[in-house]
Each structure stands twice: as structure tokens, then as C-alpha cells.
Coordinates of C-alpha atoms and ligand atoms in Angstrom, one line a residue:
M92 CA 4.7 2.3 0.7
E93 CA 6.8 5.2 -0.8
K94 CA 6.2 8.3 -2.6
F95 CA 8.0 10.8 -4.6
V96 CA 8.5 14.3 -3.3
I97 CA 9.4 16.9 -6.0
N98 CA 10.4 20.6 -5.7
G99 CA 9.9 22.2 -9.0
K100 CA 10.4 24.0 -11.2
T101 CA 13.4 22.7 -13.0
N102 CA 14.5 22.9 -16.6
L103 CA 16.0 19.3 -17.1
K104 CA 19.3 19.6 -18.8
G105 CA 22.1 16.9 -19.5
E106 CA 22.5 13.4 -20.7
V107 CA 20.5 10.2 -20.0
T108 CA 20.9 6.7 -21.0
I109 CA 18.1 4.4 -21.8
S110 CA 17.6 1.0 -20.1
G111 CA 16.5 -2.2 -22.1
A112 CA 12.8 -2.4 -23.1
K113 CA 10.4 -3.5 -20.5
N114 CA 7.8 -4.9 -23.0
A115 CA 10.5 -6.9 -24.9
A116 CA 12.0 -8.2 -21.6
V117 CA 8.6 -9.5 -20.3
A118 CA 8.2 -11.5 -23.3
I119 CA 11.8 -12.5 -23.8
L120 CA 12.1 -14.0 -20.3
P121 CA 9.3 -16.6 -20.9
A122 CA 10.3 -17.2 -24.3
T123 CA 13.5 -18.9 -22.8
L124 CA 11.3 -21.6 -21.9
L125 CA 11.1 -22.6 -25.5
V126 CA 14.9 -23.3 -25.3
N127 CA 16.5 -26.3 -23.9
G128 CA 19.8 -24.9 -22.9
I129 CA 21.4 -21.7 -21.4
C130 CA 20.5 -18.2 -22.6
T131 CA 22.3 -15.0 -21.4
I132 CA 20.2 -12.0 -21.6
E133 CA 21.8 -8.7 -21.6
N134 CA 20.4 -5.2 -21.2
L135 CA 17.6 -6.3 -19.1
P136 CA 15.8 -3.5 -17.5
N137 CA 16.2 -3.6 -13.7
I138 CA 12.5 -3.3 -12.7
S139 CA 10.0 -4.9 -10.5
D140 CA 8.1 -6.5 -13.4
I141 CA 11.2 -8.4 -14.3
N142 CA 11.8 -9.5 -10.8
I143 CA 8.5 -10.9 -10.4
Y144 CA 8.9 -12.8 -13.8
C145 CA 12.2 -14.4 -12.6
D146 CA 10.5 -15.5 -9.4
I147 CA 7.8 -17.1 -11.6
L148 CA 10.3 -18.8 -13.9
K149 CA 12.2 -20.2 -10.9
T150 CA 9.0 -21.9 -9.6
L151 CA 9.1 -23.9 -12.9
G152 CA 12.5 -25.2 -12.3
V153 CA 14.3 -22.6 -14.4
K154 CA 17.8 -21.6 -12.9
I155 CA 18.4 -17.8 -13.1
T156 CA 21.8 -16.3 -12.3
Q157 CA 22.3 -12.5 -12.1
T158 CA 25.8 -11.7 -13.2
N159 CA 25.2 -8.0 -13.1
P160 CA 22.1 -5.7 -12.5
N161 CA 21.2 -5.9 -16.2
T162 CA 22.4 -9.4 -17.2
V163 CA 21.0 -12.8 -16.3
I164 CA 21.9 -16.2 -17.3
V165 CA 18.8 -18.4 -17.8
D166 CA 19.1 -22.2 -17.7
T167 CA 15.9 -24.0 -19.0
R168 CA 17.5 -27.4 -19.1
Y169 CA 15.6 -28.8 -16.1
V170 CA 12.1 -27.2 -16.5
S171 CA 9.3 -28.9 -14.5
C172 CA 5.9 -29.0 -16.5
I173 CA 4.0 -27.9 -13.5
D174 CA 1.5 -24.9 -13.1
A175 CA 3.0 -21.7 -11.8
P176 CA 1.4 -20.4 -8.8
L177 CA -1.8 -18.6 -9.8
E178 CA -1.3 -15.7 -7.1
M179 CA 2.0 -15.0 -8.7
T180 CA 0.9 -15.1 -12.5
G181 CA -2.2 -13.2 -11.7
K182 CA -0.2 -10.2 -10.5
F183 CA 0.6 -8.7 -13.9
R184 CA -0.6 -8.6 -17.5
A185 CA 2.5 -9.9 -19.2
S186 CA 2.3 -13.4 -17.6
Y187 CA 0.1 -14.2 -20.5
Y188 CA 3.3 -14.7 -22.3
L189 CA 3.8 -18.0 -20.2
I190 CA 0.7 -19.6 -22.1
G191 CA 2.5 -19.5 -25.6
A192 CA 5.8 -20.4 -24.2
L193 CA 4.5 -23.4 -22.0
L194 CA 2.2 -24.7 -24.8
G195 CA 5.2 -24.9 -26.8
R196 CA 7.4 -26.4 -24.1
C197 CA 5.0 -28.6 -22.2
G198 CA 1.8 -28.6 -24.0
R199 CA 0.0 -27.3 -21.1
A200 CA -0.3 -23.8 -19.4
V201 CA -2.3 -22.6 -16.5
V202 CA -2.1 -18.8 -15.6
G203 CA -4.0 -16.5 -13.2
M204 CA -6.3 -14.1 -15.1
P205 CA -3.6 -11.4 -16.0
G206 CA -3.7 -8.4 -13.8
G207 CA -1.4 -5.2 -14.3
C208 CA -2.2 -1.6 -15.1
K209 CA -5.8 -0.7 -14.7
L210 CA -6.2 0.6 -18.1
G211 CA -9.7 -0.7 -18.9
A212 CA -11.1 -4.0 -20.2
R213 CA -8.1 -6.1 -21.4
P214 CA -9.6 -9.0 -23.1
I215 CA -7.5 -12.0 -24.4
D216 CA -9.8 -13.5 -26.9
Q217 CA -7.2 -12.8 -29.8
H218 CA -4.6 -14.8 -27.8
A219 CA -7.0 -17.8 -27.4
K220 CA -8.0 -17.5 -31.1
A221 CA -4.3 -17.9 -32.0
F222 CA -3.8 -20.9 -29.6
E223 CA -6.9 -22.6 -31.0
A224 CA -5.7 -22.1 -34.6
L225 CA -2.6 -24.1 -33.8
G226 CA -4.5 -27.1 -32.2
A227 CA -4.8 -26.1 -28.3
T228 CA -7.9 -26.1 -26.3
V229 CA -8.4 -22.9 -24.3
E230 CA -10.6 -22.6 -21.2
I231 CA -11.0 -19.2 -19.5
G232 CA -12.9 -19.1 -16.1
Q233 CA -12.7 -19.0 -12.3
G234 CA -10.0 -16.5 -12.5
K235 CA -7.6 -18.4 -14.7
I236 CA -6.8 -19.3 -18.4
M237 CA -6.0 -23.0 -19.1
A238 CA -4.6 -24.0 -22.5
T239 CA -3.6 -27.5 -23.3
T240 CA -2.5 -29.4 -26.6
D241 CA -1.3 -33.0 -27.5
H242 CA 0.5 -31.5 -30.5
L243 CA 0.7 -27.9 -32.0
V244 CA 0.5 -27.8 -35.6
G245 CA 1.1 -24.6 -37.7
G246 CA -1.9 -22.8 -39.1
S247 CA -3.3 -19.6 -40.3
I248 CA -4.2 -16.9 -37.9
Y249 CA -5.9 -13.6 -38.7
L250 CA -6.1 -11.2 -35.6
D251 CA -9.3 -9.2 -35.5
T252 CA -7.5 -6.6 -33.5
V253 CA -4.0 -5.5 -33.7
S254 CA -2.5 -6.8 -30.4
V255 CA 0.9 -6.8 -29.2
G256 CA 0.3 -9.6 -26.7
A257 CA -1.6 -11.8 -29.1
T258 CA 1.1 -11.4 -31.9
I259 CA 3.9 -12.3 -29.7
N260 CA 1.9 -15.2 -28.0
A261 CA 1.0 -16.4 -31.6
I262 CA 4.9 -16.4 -32.3
L263 CA 5.7 -18.1 -29.1
A264 CA 3.1 -21.0 -29.6
S265 CA 4.1 -21.6 -33.4
V266 CA 7.9 -21.6 -33.0
L267 CA 8.1 -25.4 -32.2
A268 CA 5.0 -26.4 -33.9
D269 CA 4.8 -28.7 -36.8
G270 CA 4.9 -27.0 -40.2
T271 CA 4.3 -23.3 -41.0
T272 CA 2.1 -20.6 -39.3
T273 CA 1.2 -17.3 -40.9
I274 CA -0.2 -14.4 -38.6
E275 CA -2.0 -11.7 -40.3
N276 CA -3.0 -8.1 -39.0
V277 CA -0.2 -8.2 -36.5
A278 CA 1.5 -5.7 -34.2
K279 CA 4.4 -4.1 -35.4
E280 CA 6.0 -2.6 -32.4
P281 CA 9.7 -2.7 -31.8
H282 CA 9.3 -5.2 -29.0
V283 CA 7.5 -7.6 -31.3
V284 CA 10.5 -7.5 -33.7
D285 CA 12.9 -7.9 -30.8
V286 CA 11.1 -11.1 -29.6
A287 CA 11.4 -12.6 -33.1
N288 CA 14.9 -11.5 -33.2
F289 CA 15.7 -13.3 -29.8
L290 CA 14.0 -16.5 -30.9
N291 CA 15.8 -16.4 -34.3
T292 CA 19.1 -16.1 -32.5
M293 CA 18.3 -19.3 -30.5
G294 CA 17.5 -21.1 -33.8
A295 CA 13.8 -20.2 -34.7
D296 CA 12.7 -19.5 -38.3
I297 CA 10.6 -16.4 -38.0
H298 CA 10.2 -13.9 -41.0
G299 CA 8.3 -10.7 -41.3
A300 CA 8.3 -9.3 -37.9
G301 CA 7.8 -5.6 -38.1
T302 CA 5.6 -6.1 -41.3
D303 CA 2.0 -6.9 -41.8
I304 CA 2.4 -10.8 -42.1
I305 CA 4.7 -12.8 -40.1
K306 CA 5.5 -16.4 -41.0
I307 CA 7.0 -19.0 -38.8
N308 CA 8.5 -22.3 -40.1
G309 CA 8.3 -24.6 -37.1
V310 CA 11.8 -26.1 -35.8
K311 CA 12.5 -29.1 -33.8
E312 CA 14.3 -27.2 -31.0
L313 CA 15.9 -24.1 -30.1
H314 CA 19.4 -23.7 -28.7
G315 CA 21.0 -21.4 -26.0
G316 CA 22.9 -18.2 -26.8
T317 CA 23.4 -14.6 -25.8
Y318 CA 20.9 -11.8 -26.6
S319 CA 20.9 -8.2 -25.9
I320 CA 17.4 -6.5 -25.4
V321 CA 16.6 -3.6 -27.5
P322 CA 16.5 0.0 -25.8
D323 CA 13.1 1.0 -24.4
Q324 CA 11.2 3.2 -26.8
I325 CA 8.8 4.3 -24.3
E326 CA 11.5 5.3 -21.7
A327 CA 13.4 7.3 -24.4
G328 CA 10.0 8.9 -25.3
T329 CA 9.2 9.9 -21.7
F330 CA 12.5 11.8 -21.4
M331 CA 11.9 13.6 -24.7
L332 CA 8.6 14.6 -23.5
A333 CA 10.3 15.6 -20.1
A334 CA 12.8 17.8 -22.0
V335 CA 9.8 19.7 -23.7
A336 CA 7.5 19.9 -20.7
T337 CA 10.3 21.4 -18.5
R338 CA 11.5 23.8 -21.4
G339 CA 14.8 21.7 -20.9
D340 CA 17.5 20.3 -23.1
I341 CA 18.3 16.5 -22.8
T342 CA 20.4 14.3 -24.8
I343 CA 19.1 10.9 -24.8
K344 CA 21.7 8.1 -25.4
N345 CA 21.2 4.2 -26.2
C346 CA 17.9 4.7 -28.0
I347 CA 17.0 3.6 -31.5
T348 CA 16.0 7.0 -33.0
K349 CA 13.9 5.3 -35.9
H350 CA 11.4 3.9 -33.1
L351 CA 10.9 7.5 -31.9
D352 CA 9.8 8.9 -35.2
P353 CA 6.2 8.8 -34.4
L354 CA 7.0 11.2 -31.3
S355 CA 9.5 13.3 -32.9
A356 CA 7.2 14.2 -35.7
K357 CA 4.6 15.6 -33.1
L358 CA 7.2 17.4 -31.2
K359 CA 8.6 19.0 -34.3
E360 CA 5.0 20.1 -35.1
M361 CA 4.8 21.7 -31.5
G362 CA 7.9 23.8 -32.2
A363 CA 10.4 21.7 -30.2
N364 CA 14.0 21.1 -31.4
I365 CA 15.0 17.7 -32.3
E366 CA 18.6 16.8 -33.4
E367 CA 19.3 13.2 -34.3
I368 CA 23.1 13.1 -33.3
S369 CA 23.3 9.4 -34.5
G370 CA 21.2 6.3 -34.9
D371 CA 21.1 5.8 -31.2
T372 CA 21.5 9.4 -29.7
I373 CA 18.8 12.1 -30.0
R374 CA 18.9 15.6 -28.4
V375 CA 15.5 17.4 -27.6
W376 CA 15.3 20.9 -26.3
C377 CA 12.6 23.5 -26.1
N378 CA 12.9 27.1 -24.9
E379 CA 9.4 28.3 -25.6
R380 CA 5.8 27.4 -25.0
P381 CA 4.9 24.4 -27.3
K382 CA 2.2 25.0 -29.9
N383 CA -1.1 23.0 -29.7
V384 CA -1.5 19.8 -31.7
D385 CA -4.1 17.0 -32.0
I386 CA -3.0 13.5 -31.3
K387 CA -4.6 10.0 -31.8
T388 CA -3.0 7.0 -30.2
L389 CA -2.6 4.1 -32.6
P390 CA -0.5 0.8 -32.9
Y391 CA 3.1 1.3 -34.1
P392 CA 4.1 3.3 -36.2
G393 CA 1.4 5.4 -34.9
F394 CA 1.6 7.6 -31.8
P395 CA 2.0 5.1 -28.9
T396 CA -0.8 5.0 -26.3
D397 CA 1.9 4.5 -23.6
L398 CA 3.3 8.1 -24.4
Q399 CA 0.0 9.6 -24.1
S400 CA 0.0 10.7 -20.5
P401 CA 3.4 12.2 -20.6
M402 CA 2.3 14.0 -23.8
G403 CA -0.7 15.3 -21.9
V404 CA 1.6 17.0 -19.4
V405 CA 3.2 18.8 -22.4
L406 CA -0.2 19.8 -23.9
S407 CA -1.4 21.0 -20.4
T408 CA 1.0 24.1 -20.8
A409 CA 1.0 24.4 -24.7
E410 CA -0.5 27.3 -26.4
G411 CA -4.3 27.2 -27.3
T412 CA -6.4 24.0 -27.0
S413 CA -5.1 20.6 -28.0
M414 CA -7.0 17.3 -28.3
I415 CA -6.0 13.7 -27.7
S416 CA -8.1 10.8 -29.0
E417 CA -7.4 7.6 -27.3
T418 CA -8.1 4.5 -29.3
I419 CA -6.4 1.8 -27.4
W420 CA -7.4 1.8 -23.8
E421 CA -10.6 3.2 -22.4
S422 CA -9.4 4.3 -19.0
R423 CA -6.2 5.9 -19.9
F424 CA -7.3 9.4 -19.0
Q425 CA -7.3 9.0 -15.4
Y426 CA -4.2 10.9 -14.8
T427 CA -6.0 14.0 -16.2
A428 CA -8.0 14.5 -12.9
E429 CA -4.6 14.5 -11.0
L430 CA -3.2 17.1 -13.7
N431 CA -6.2 19.3 -13.1
K432 CA -5.5 19.3 -9.2
M433 CA -2.1 20.8 -10.5
G434 CA -3.9 23.7 -12.3
A435 CA -4.2 22.0 -15.9
K436 CA -7.5 22.6 -17.6
I437 CA -8.4 19.2 -19.1
N438 CA -11.9 18.1 -20.0
V439 CA -12.5 14.5 -20.8
Q440 CA -15.3 13.4 -23.1
G441 CA -15.4 9.8 -23.5
K442 CA -12.3 8.7 -25.6
V443 CA -11.3 12.3 -26.3
A444 CA -9.6 14.9 -23.9
F445 CA -9.3 18.6 -24.7
F446 CA -6.2 20.4 -23.2
E447 CA -6.8 24.1 -22.8
G448 CA -3.0 25.2 -22.2
V449 CA -2.4 27.2 -19.0
N450 CA 0.7 29.2 -18.3
D451 CA 2.2 27.1 -15.3
L452 CA 1.2 24.1 -13.4
Y453 CA 1.6 24.3 -9.4
G454 CA 2.5 21.5 -6.9
S455 CA -0.1 19.3 -5.4
I456 CA -0.6 15.8 -3.9
V457 CA -1.4 13.4 -6.8
S458 CA -1.6 9.7 -7.3
A459 CA -0.3 7.4 -10.0
S460 CA -3.4 5.3 -11.6
D461 CA -0.9 3.2 -13.8
L462 CA 2.8 2.9 -14.9
R463 CA 2.8 5.7 -17.6
A464 CA 0.5 8.0 -15.6
G465 CA 3.0 7.9 -12.9
A466 CA 5.8 8.9 -14.9
A467 CA 3.7 11.6 -16.4
L468 CA 2.9 13.0 -12.8
V469 CA 6.5 13.1 -12.0
I470 CA 7.4 15.2 -15.2
A471 CA 4.4 17.5 -14.3
G472 CA 5.9 17.8 -10.7
I473 CA 9.2 18.7 -11.9
S474 CA 7.7 21.3 -14.4
A475 CA 5.5 22.8 -11.8
N476 CA 5.9 25.7 -9.3
G477 CA 6.2 24.5 -5.7
T478 CA 6.2 20.8 -4.3
T479 CA 4.5 17.9 -5.7
E480 CA 4.1 14.6 -4.0
V481 CA 3.3 11.5 -6.2
H482 CA 1.9 8.5 -4.5
N483 CA 1.4 4.8 -5.8
I484 CA 5.0 5.0 -7.2
E485 CA 5.0 1.2 -7.1
Y486 CA 3.5 1.6 -10.7
I487 CA 6.6 3.6 -11.8
D488 CA 9.0 0.9 -10.3
R489 CA 7.3 -1.7 -12.4
G490 CA 8.7 -0.3 -15.7
Y491 CA 11.2 2.5 -15.2
E492 CA 14.6 1.7 -14.2
K493 CA 16.0 4.2 -11.6
L494 CA 13.8 6.9 -12.8
E495 CA 14.5 9.4 -9.9
E496 CA 18.3 8.7 -10.1
K497 CA 18.2 9.6 -13.8
L498 CA 16.1 12.5 -13.4
R499 CA 18.3 13.9 -10.5
A500 CA 21.3 13.6 -12.8
L501 CA 19.3 16.1 -15.2
G502 CA 18.9 18.3 -12.5
A503 CA 15.6 17.5 -10.8
D504 CA 14.8 17.8 -7.0
I505 CA 13.2 14.4 -6.5
Q506 CA 13.2 12.4 -3.3
R507 CA 11.9 8.8 -2.6
V508 CA 10.4 8.9 0.8
K509 CA 8.8 6.3 2.9
E510 CA 5.2 7.1 3.7
Ligands
UD1_110 C1 1.0 -4.0 -24.8 C2 1.9 -3.2 -23.9 C3 1.2 -2.0 -23.3 C4 0.7 -1.1 -24.4 C5 -0.2 -1.9 -25.4 C6 -0.7 -1.3 -26.7 C7 3.2 -5.0 -23.1 C8 3.7 -5.9 -21.9 N1 2.2 -4.1 -22.9 O1 -0.2 -4.4 -23.9 O2 2.2 -1.2 -22.6 O3 -0.1 -0.1 -23.8 O4 0.6 -3.1 -25.8 O5 0.6 -0.6 -27.2 O6 3.7 -5.1 -24.0 N2 -7.3 -6.6 -27.5 C9 -8.5 -7.4 -27.7 N3 -8.3 -8.7 -27.6 C10 -7.1 -9.4 -27.2 C11 -5.9 -8.5 -27.1 C12 -6.1 -7.2 -27.1 O7 -9.6 -6.9 -28.0 O8 -7.1 -10.6 -27.2 C13 -7.5 -5.1 -27.5 C14 -7.1 -4.3 -26.3 O9 -8.3 -4.4 -25.5 C15 -6.6 -3.0 -26.8 C16 -5.9 -3.4 -28.0 O10 -6.4 -4.8 -28.4 O11 -7.6 -2.1 -27.0 C17 -4.4 -3.4 -27.9 O12 -4.1 -4.4 -27.0 P1 -2.6 -5.2 -26.9 O13 -1.7 -4.5 -28.0 O14 -2.9 -6.7 -26.8 O15 -2.0 -4.7 -25.6 P2 -1.0 -5.6 -24.6 O16 -0.3 -6.5 -25.3 O17 -1.9 -6.0 -23.5

């Protein structure tokens, strides 16, 4: 077990380069199962969720060669249609993408009931609904999900809830199905578009990703090729919020500034300075106490739930009282109890949290309850007076590549220490 020890209070300053998107990568790796060939995946984030995914794919006979820390060559020509070990697939949420991909490749998928961050109930009824609409049978029970089919046939899918996972899984299952599939009420997140772009690069026929309706014309097979994963919108947003929380000045490179609009708009409302230097570089700086704002998390292009906790750190020392309404995950305010240990004044009432801005946070011993909460507590520690210890940092390692190295390059005093 490791922890971060952070000595505040530092104004983060300098340049940071954003890695490939975790949430795109954890879908694109299983999507390679639909290819009968060799894919080179570039800009892959070097994080623990990716290492676990590669290990799972290897159990299915996929050959994976790492040519540098952020590039892998994935050879899916010799896939065995066997079940991946349940103890591996049950470890993290994104293993659900194996279902759509394996249904397309093998007509059968068995996956351990997905684990992952503890954000509240994480149903998969919409995934099941999509697979069934394409002719699969889905059974859920005894800690696993089993989906089988003789033959996938294109169909109409209307999702009851806007779900990133169900949208991507429906795309995966329909790419090699017979005929045309339409999916309505879909998620429009950048990583949904990126998965569609990857599949189209390999020969799929997907239209409308990023809009309200996605249409997929099934193709007979996909071929290999090279694909570079989109920059991580959430990592970029985390550094933007770190700049404001620490009253710093950060230039964020290798991001897609358009994907950051929902956050940039709020930060401008709070009085932070944002300069779009180019389509892939943005500078954020803030010398004064930010103004209070109200925030509601929503599917893209709304304010992302994955930036709710680092935004909570900013609001903890903003002027006046701010409010966050969390509409996606019911347990996403656990970090507020940790911030209160650091002197914040946050009062949670159900799905709403009220942040009464204080002048300063001070160091404390805190613990990450999920990936994004972990990053938020690290930012809080850098902005606080004194020393902060952040425990449970294995959550952070799941999704942020070299977070402490990137923060150190911006001036933070942060060390990884064995417990
Ligand atoms: C993805 C992201 C996660 C992010 C979330 C919302 C990945 C690997 N993870 O998670 O970081 O916080 O999107 O942007 O990309 N729902 C149902 N039934 C379903 C599926 C979802 O009711 O079958 C509900 C969920 O409970 C939640 C909402 O839909 O309230 C959104 O969930 P979803 O978009 O599916 O999240 P994930 O894909 O799991």
C-alpha cells in the first residue's frame, strides 16, 4: 500500500501534457476483439486499468506487445472463444465492454459482475436491453453476466437512460451484426466518438457518434490498422481545476479544448482566466478567490460528473456559498467528509451539496473513496496549508498517468510513500 504525502501550499505553475483518455482506452482495447488482424494503439494511457485489461485479453489468446509506454500492438488473429477468468473481469467496471465485443466475435460472453469505483448502484439493464434487441440472450446472476447468441441481427435500440457504457456496448455488438442498427438517446461523450472512430478506422460503418442517434451498418469483418487515442478530457479538466484551486497558472497541452467547454464556461463564470492558445492547448490561471457558482452534473455536453469532486475543492475556498447537484452517481459526495477534515464547510443533503467557502484549507490525513475523489484530495492537499496524507491512492493509479510526476513538474511538493 502506498500513500501521497503533500506539503502545501503551492501555486501550481508551468506546462503539463495530457495523456490518452482512460475511458476511451478501456473500450478500444476490448473493441480490438472484433478485428481479425493486428491493431497498433497509440497514446494509450499508462495506468493500472489498462494493465488489467491487457492481462484479461491475454487470457483469451490475444497477443499484446508493448513497443513503448504508450503504444501497444494487439494481435487478435488467434483469439480463443473461452471465458475470461471471473476474478479478473469482476475487478473493474469497464470489463462490461468484453460482453459487446465477445458477442460480436464469439457469440458468447461471460463476465464477472463489474466492480470499479464505489459510486453507488451501477445497473447494467440498458446494456442487456441493447444486446437483447440484437438477438442475444442475457442472464444476470451468481455474480456474473452471461450473454449468448447464434447470430446478431441489427435492430432498433432506444436507451431509457443516457449511458456511456450501454451506448458503447450497443455499438460494439452491432458492428458485425447482420443489417442496420439504430441507437437512440445515446451518450455523446468524446470517448463514445473515439470508440466509433477507432472502429471506423478498422472498417466499421458507424454514423452519428456524438449526435442523438447512432446508425451502424453491419459489416462482414474488420481489418487491422493504427489508431491514436483521443486526449483525456477529464485529466485535462483536473489540471484546469488544479490551476484555479491553487491560484496557479497552468498551460495544458495535448488536449481538445472543445471537449473542455462545459468546464471552461463555469470557470469563466467564477472569474478564472482561460486562454485558448490553440485547438489543443489551453492556459488557465487565477490570482484571486473564485466567485461562487451552482453546478449540476449532466451527460456531455453538460458538466461532467467525473470533474465534480475536483470542482468541489475549488468551491471549498470560493466566495460565498456554492451548490453542486449530482444527477449521475448517488455516492459521489464521499470526498466532502474528507475535505471537511481539511477545514472545508460542506453540507450534503441527498443529491445536493452546499459549499460555504472558507479562506483556507489545512493539511490532514484523508482517504480516496474513488478515482476522481483521490485526484480531488491531492489538489486539496497542494492548495492547503501544512502537510496532507492521501491514502488509498491505488484508485488514483487506475486512471491518472504519473499524476505526482506531472504535479511535481508544476511545483508541487508531493511524494509517494510506502505505508
Ligand atoms: C462512464 C465512465 C465514468 C463516468 C460515467 C458518467 C467509463 C469507463 N466510465 O461510466 O467515469 O462517471 O460514464 O459520465 O467510461 N445506468 C442505468 N442502467 C444502465 C447503465 C447506466 O441506469 O444499464 C445509469 C447509471 O446508474 C448512471 C447513469 O446511467 O446513473 C450513467 O451511467 P453510465 O453513463 O452508464 O456510466 P458508465 O458507463 O458506467
